[in-house]
Coordinates of C-alpha atoms in Angstrom, one line a residue:
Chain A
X1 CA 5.9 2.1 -26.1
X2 CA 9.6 1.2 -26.0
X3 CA 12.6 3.4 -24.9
X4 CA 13.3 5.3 -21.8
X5 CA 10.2 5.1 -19.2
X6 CA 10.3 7.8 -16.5
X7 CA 9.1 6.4 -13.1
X8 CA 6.3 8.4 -11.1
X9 CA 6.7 6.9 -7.8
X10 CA 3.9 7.3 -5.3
X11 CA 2.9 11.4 -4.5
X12 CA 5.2 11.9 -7.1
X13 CA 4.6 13.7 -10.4
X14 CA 7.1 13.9 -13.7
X15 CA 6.6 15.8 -16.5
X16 CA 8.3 15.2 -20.3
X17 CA 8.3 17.1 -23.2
X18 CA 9.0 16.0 -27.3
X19 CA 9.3 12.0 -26.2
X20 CA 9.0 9.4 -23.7
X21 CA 6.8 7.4 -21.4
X22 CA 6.3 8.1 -18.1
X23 CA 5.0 4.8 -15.5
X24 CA 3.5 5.0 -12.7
X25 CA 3.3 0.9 -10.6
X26 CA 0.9 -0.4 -8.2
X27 CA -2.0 1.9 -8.3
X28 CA -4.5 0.7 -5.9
X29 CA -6.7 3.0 -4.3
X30 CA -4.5 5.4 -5.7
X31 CA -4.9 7.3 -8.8
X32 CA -3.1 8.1 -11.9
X33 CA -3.7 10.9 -13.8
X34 CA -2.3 11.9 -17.4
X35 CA -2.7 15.1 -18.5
X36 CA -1.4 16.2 -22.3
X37 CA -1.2 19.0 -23.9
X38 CA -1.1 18.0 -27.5
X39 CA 0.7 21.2 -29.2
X40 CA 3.4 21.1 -27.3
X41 CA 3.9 17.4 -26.4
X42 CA 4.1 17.9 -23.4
X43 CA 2.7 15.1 -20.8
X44 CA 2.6 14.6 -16.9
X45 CA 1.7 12.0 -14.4
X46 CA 0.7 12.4 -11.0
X47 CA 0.2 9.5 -8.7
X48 CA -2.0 10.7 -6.2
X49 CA -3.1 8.9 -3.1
X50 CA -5.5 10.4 -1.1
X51 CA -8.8 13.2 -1.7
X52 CA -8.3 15.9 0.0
X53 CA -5.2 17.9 1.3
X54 CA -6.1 19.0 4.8
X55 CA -2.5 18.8 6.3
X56 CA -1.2 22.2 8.5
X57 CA 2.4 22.0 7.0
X58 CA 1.6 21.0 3.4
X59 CA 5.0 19.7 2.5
X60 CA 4.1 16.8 -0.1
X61 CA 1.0 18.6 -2.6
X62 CA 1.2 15.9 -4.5
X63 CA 0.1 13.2 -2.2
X64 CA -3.5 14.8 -2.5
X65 CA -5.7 14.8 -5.5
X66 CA -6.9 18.5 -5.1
X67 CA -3.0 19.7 -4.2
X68 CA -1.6 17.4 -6.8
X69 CA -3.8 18.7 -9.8
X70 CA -3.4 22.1 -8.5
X71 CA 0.2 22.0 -8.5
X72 CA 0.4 20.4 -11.9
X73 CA -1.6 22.4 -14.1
X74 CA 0.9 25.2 -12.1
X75 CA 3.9 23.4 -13.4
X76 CA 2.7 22.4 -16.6
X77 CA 1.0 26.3 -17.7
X78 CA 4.6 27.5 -16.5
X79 CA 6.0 25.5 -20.0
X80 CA 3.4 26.7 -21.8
X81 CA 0.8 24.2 -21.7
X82 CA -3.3 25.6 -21.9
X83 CA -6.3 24.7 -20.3
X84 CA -8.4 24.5 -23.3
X85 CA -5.8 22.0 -25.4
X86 CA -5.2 20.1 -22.6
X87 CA -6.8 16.4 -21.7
X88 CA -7.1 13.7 -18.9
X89 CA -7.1 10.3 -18.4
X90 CA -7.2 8.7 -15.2
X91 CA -6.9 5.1 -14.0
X92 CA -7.0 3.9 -10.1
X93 CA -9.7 4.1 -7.1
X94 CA -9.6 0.1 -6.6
X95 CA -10.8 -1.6 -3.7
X96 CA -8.1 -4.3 -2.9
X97 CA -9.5 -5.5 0.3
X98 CA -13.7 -6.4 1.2
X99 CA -13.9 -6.1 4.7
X100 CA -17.3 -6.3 6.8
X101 CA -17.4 -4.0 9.3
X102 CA -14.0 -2.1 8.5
X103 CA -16.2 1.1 8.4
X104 CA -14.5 3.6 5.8
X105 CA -11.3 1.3 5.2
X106 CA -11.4 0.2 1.4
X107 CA -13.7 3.3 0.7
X108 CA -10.4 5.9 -0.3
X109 CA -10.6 4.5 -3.6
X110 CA -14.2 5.7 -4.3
X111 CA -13.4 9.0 -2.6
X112 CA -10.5 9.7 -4.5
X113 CA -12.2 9.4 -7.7
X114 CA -15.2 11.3 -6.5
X115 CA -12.4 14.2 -5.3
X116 CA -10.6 13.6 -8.5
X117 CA -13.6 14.3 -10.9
X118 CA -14.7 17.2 -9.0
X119 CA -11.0 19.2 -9.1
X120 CA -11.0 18.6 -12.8
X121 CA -14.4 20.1 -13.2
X122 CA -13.5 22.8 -11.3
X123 CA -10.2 23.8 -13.1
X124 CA -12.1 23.6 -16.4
X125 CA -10.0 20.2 -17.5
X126 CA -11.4 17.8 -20.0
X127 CA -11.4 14.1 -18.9
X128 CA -11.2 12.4 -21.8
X129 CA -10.7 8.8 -20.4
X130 CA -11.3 6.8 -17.4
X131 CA -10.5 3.0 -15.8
X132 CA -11.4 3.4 -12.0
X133 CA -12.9 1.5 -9.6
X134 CA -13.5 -2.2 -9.5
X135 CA -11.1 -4.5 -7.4
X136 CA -7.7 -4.9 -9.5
X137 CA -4.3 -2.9 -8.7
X138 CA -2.8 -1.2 -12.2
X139 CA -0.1 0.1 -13.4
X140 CA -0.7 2.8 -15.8
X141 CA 1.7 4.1 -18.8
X142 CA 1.9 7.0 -20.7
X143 CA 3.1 8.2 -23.7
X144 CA 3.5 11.8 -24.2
X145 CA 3.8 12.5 -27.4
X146 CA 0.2 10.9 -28.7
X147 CA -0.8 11.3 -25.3
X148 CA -1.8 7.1 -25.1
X149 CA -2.4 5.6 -21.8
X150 CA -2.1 2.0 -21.3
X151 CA -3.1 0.1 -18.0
X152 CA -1.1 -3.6 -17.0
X153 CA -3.2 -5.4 -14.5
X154 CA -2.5 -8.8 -13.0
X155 CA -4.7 -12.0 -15.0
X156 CA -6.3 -9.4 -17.0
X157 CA -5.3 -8.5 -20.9
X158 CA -3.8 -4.7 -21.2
X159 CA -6.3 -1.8 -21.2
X160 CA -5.1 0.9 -24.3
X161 CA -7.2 4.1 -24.1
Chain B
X1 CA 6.1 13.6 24.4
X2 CA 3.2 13.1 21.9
X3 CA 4.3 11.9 18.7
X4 CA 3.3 13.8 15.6
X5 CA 4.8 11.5 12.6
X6 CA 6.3 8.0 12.6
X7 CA 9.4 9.2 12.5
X8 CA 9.8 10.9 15.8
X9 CA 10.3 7.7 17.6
X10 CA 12.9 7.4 20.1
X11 CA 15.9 4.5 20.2
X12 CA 14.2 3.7 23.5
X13 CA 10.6 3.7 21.7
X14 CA 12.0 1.5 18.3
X15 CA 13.6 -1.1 21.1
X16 CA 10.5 -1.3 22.5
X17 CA 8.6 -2.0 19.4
X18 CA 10.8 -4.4 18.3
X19 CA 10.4 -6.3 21.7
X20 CA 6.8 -6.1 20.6
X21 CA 7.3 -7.5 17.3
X22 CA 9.6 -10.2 18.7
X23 CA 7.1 -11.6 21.0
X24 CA 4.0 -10.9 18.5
X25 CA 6.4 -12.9 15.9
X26 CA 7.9 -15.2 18.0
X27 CA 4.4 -16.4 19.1
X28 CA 3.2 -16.3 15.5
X29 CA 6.0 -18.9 14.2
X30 CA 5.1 -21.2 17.1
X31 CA 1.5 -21.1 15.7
X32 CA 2.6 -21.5 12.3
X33 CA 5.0 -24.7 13.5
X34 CA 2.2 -26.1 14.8
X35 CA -0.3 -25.7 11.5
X36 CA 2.8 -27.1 9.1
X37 CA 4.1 -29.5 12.0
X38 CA 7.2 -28.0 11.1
X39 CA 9.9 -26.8 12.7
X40 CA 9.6 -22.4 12.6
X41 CA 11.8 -19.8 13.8
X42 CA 12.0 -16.0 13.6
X43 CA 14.6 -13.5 11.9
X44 CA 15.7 -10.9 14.1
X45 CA 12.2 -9.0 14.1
X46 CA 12.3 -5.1 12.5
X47 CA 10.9 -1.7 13.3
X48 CA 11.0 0.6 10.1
X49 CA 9.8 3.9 9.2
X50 CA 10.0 4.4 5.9
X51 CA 9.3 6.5 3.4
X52 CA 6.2 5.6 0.5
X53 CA 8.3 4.5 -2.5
X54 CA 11.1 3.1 0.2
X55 CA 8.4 0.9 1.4
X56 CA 8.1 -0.4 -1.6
X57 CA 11.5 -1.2 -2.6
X58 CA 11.9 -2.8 0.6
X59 CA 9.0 -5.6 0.0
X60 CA 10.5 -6.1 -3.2
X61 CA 9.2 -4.1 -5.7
X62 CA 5.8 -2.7 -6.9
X63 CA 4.6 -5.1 -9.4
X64 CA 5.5 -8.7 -7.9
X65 CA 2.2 -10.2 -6.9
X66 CA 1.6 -11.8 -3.5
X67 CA -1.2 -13.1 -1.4
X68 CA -2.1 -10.7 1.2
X69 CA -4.7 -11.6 4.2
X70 CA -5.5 -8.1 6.1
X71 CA -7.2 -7.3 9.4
X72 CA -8.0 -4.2 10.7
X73 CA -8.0 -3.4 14.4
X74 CA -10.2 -1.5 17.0
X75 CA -10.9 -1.0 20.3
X76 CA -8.0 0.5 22.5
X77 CA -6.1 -0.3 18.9
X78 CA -6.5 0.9 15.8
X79 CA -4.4 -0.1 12.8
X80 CA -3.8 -2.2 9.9
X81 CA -2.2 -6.1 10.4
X82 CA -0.8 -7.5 7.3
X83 CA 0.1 -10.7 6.4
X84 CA 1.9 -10.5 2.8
X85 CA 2.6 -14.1 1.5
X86 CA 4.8 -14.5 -1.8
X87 CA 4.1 -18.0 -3.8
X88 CA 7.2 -19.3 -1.8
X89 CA 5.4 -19.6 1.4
X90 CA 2.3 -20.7 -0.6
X91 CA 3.9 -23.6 -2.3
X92 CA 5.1 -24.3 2.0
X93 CA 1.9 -24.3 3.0
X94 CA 0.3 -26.3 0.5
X95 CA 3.3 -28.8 0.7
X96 CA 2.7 -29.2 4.0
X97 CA -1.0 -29.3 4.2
X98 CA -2.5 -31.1 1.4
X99 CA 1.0 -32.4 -0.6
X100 CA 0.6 -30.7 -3.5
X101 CA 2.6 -27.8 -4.9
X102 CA 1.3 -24.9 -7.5
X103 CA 3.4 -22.1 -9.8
X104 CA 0.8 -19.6 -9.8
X105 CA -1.8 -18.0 -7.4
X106 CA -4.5 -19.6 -10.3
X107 CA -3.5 -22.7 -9.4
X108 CA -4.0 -23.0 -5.8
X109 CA -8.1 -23.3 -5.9
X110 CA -10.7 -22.0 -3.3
X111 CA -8.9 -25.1 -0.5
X112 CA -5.7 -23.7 -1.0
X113 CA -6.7 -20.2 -0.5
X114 CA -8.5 -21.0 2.6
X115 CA -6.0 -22.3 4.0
X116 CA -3.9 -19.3 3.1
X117 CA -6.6 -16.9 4.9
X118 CA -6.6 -19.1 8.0
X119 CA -3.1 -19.5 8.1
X120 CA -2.4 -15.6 8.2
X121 CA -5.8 -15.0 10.3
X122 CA -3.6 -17.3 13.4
X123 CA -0.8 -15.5 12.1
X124 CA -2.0 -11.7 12.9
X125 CA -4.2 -12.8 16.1
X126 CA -1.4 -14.9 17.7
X127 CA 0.5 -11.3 17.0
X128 CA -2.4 -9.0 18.8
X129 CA -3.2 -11.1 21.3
X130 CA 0.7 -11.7 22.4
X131 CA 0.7 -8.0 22.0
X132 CA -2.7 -6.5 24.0
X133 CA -1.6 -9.3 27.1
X134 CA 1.6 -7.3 27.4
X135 CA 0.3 -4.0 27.0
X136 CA -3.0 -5.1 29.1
X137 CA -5.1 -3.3 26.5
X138 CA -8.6 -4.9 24.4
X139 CA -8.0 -5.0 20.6
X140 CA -10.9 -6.2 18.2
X141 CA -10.1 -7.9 15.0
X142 CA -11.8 -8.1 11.9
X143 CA -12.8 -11.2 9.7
X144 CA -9.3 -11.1 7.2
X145 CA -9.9 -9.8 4.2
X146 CA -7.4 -11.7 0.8
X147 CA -6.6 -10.4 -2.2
X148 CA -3.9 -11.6 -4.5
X149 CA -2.6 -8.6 -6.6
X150 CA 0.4 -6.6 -7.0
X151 CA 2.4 -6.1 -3.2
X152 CA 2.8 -2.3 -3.9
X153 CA -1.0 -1.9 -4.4
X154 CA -1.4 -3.9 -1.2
X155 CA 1.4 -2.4 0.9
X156 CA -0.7 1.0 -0.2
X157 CA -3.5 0.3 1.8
X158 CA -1.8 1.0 5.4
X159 CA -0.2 4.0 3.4
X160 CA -3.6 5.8 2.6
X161 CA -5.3 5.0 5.8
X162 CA -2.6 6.8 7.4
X163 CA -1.6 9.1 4.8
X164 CA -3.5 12.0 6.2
X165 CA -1.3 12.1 9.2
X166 CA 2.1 11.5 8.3
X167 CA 4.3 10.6 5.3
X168 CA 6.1 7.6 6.6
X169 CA 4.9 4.1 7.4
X170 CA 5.9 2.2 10.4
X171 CA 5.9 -1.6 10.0
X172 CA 6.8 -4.0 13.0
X173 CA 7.7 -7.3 11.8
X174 CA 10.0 -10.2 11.0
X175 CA 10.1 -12.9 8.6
X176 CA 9.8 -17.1 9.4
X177 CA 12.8 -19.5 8.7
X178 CA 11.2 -23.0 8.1
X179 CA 13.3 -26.2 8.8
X180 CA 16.4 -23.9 8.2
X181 CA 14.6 -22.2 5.1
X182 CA 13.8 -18.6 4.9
X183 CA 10.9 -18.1 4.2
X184 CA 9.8 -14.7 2.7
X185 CA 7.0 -14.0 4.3
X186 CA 6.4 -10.5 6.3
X187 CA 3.9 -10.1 9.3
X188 CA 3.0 -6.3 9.1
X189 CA 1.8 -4.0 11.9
X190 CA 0.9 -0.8 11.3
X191 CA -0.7 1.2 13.9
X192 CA -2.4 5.0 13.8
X193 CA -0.4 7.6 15.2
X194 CA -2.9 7.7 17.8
X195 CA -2.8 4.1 18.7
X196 CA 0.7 3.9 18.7
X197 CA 0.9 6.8 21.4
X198 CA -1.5 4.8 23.4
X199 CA 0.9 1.4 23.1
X200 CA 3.8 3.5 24.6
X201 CA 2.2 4.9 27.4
X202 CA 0.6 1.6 28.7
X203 CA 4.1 0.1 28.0
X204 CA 5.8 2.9 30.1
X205 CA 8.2 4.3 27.7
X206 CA 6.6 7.6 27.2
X207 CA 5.9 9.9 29.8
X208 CA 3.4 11.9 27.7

């Protein structure tokens, strides 16, 4: 995975098409999700960082898991892409801090893969591949093209999937 | 008026907060100078609002891997205190402390990282409690919480708790010049909306 590396910043998404890795940093309690649509090449990543969007105005879908996929698969049908080819991958949901009696602090993580798993399910996507949880920030890469997802975490050796 | 998002603050509101942050820091660094029995100052202490991904640029970039102590407050309160410390300030603290000196977060051992924890556990309470006599309000604190991971993961946390309400976060904060040093390390405050609405009022510079 050399060459040009698009940069998903946080409730971002980018899409490519033919060649080219998208990045996403720092994905805490956040969560990254690859979808691919082999046939055409085509890849996106969203960086999502919270379960649900219950905001009155709206104005950033992609800072919510349910929005964010929504608004996605929208962008990504609109090229072309279909439901049936297309996969996911997903890496985030960490818990970076353990606090006793911080009530639901440290808990988004959990609830974003819970709200994460649930959307896809319900939009009939495939998740073919998964790293959440557990305590560790990652950054996650992915190629478009073979649709490849690799995960860079700090002290620990490189995750391919 | 009742502020809906971070950045709605007036000039008069920022100046306030940074008063805030000037006399939670100010009282931090004389904590601090006392630990290291070394001489501590303040930078000119800083109110931003900022945007996610501005946020992180600002700290200095997403992957870069700090310590980071956390408390979370409650009571009339509620918020997130960081303390985010890169292996600069480390390597002071350990100097200082126990004479030694390490190049990575592996090296410091379970000593070193106490120390860490304690050190921005003063750090943050010296901060709330300069801040709740002011205001004349109660604020609880939790045990600190340390990680050592990427900073943009870390900086993240405040981001999600408050996520839900607006897309900015506000930090209060200042960094520490030791024996004519800087020293990069931030003191983070980040209250709720709510919380923040409540500081104002009891500081008199909202009428809401």
């Amino acid at each position: 995975m050399a060459d040009s590396k698009l940069t998903v910043g946080i409730a971002d998404m980018k899409m490519a098409q033919g060649s080219g890795v998208l990045i996403t940093y720092a994905l805490g309690s956040c969560i990254g999700l690859c979808f691919h649509d082999p046939r055409l090449r085509l890849g996106a990543l969203l960086h999502i960082m919270l379960p649900l969007n219950m905001e009155a105005g709206r104005k950033n879908p992609m800072k919510y898991a349910d929005t964010g996929i929504r608004e996605t698969l929208k962008q990504m049908e609109a090229k072309g892409a279909s439901r049936s080819r297309m996969t996911v991958k997903i890496a985030g949901g960490a818990k970076m801090f353990e606090i006793s009696g911080g009530g639901g602090l440290g808990n988004i993580g959990q609830r974003n893969i819970e709200s994460v798993h649930t959307i896809l399910k319900q939009e009939g996507l495939r998740l073919i591949g998964e790293d959440v949880g557990g305590k560790v920030a990652r950054t996650l890469l992915f190629d478009v093209v073979s649709g490849q997802g690799c995960i860079r975490s700090y002290g620990q050796k490189d995750i391919i999937f | 008026m009742t502020l809906k998002s971070y950045d709605q603050l007036s000039s008069l509101e920022i100046d306030t907060l940074r008063e805030i942050g000037s006399i939670g820091t100010g009282n931090a660094a004389t904590a601090l100078s006392q630990l290291l029995d070394r001489e501590v100052r303040i930078t000119l202490p800083e109110v931003r609002i900022m945007g996610y991904n501005e946020a992180i640029e600002w700290i200095g970039g997403p992957e870069a891997v700090t310590a980071g102590v956390l408390v979370k407050m409650s009571g009339h309160m509620s918020g997130i205190m960081l303390s985010v410390q890169p292996l600069e300030f480390v390597n002071i603290v350990l100097r200082s402390m126990f004479g030694t000196n390490v190049t990575s977060y592996e090296e410091m051992g379970e000593l070193g990282q106490s120390a860490l924890v304690e050190i921005g556990n003063i750090m943050i309470s010296t901060f709330i409690n300069a801040l709740s006599g002011l205001a004349g309000i109660d604020v609880d604190l939790t045990v600190p919480a340390f990680t050592v991971d990427m900073q943009g993961a870390i900086l993240a946390v405040p981001m999600a708790e408050y996520g839900g309400m607006s897309d900015y976060l506000m930090t209060i904060g200042g960094n520490f010049v030791c024996d004519g040093e800087q020293v990069p390390c931030h003191l983070l405050l980040s209250p709720d909306l709510r919380s923040l609405n409540f500081l104002l009022r009891k500081l008199g510079v909202s009428d809401g």
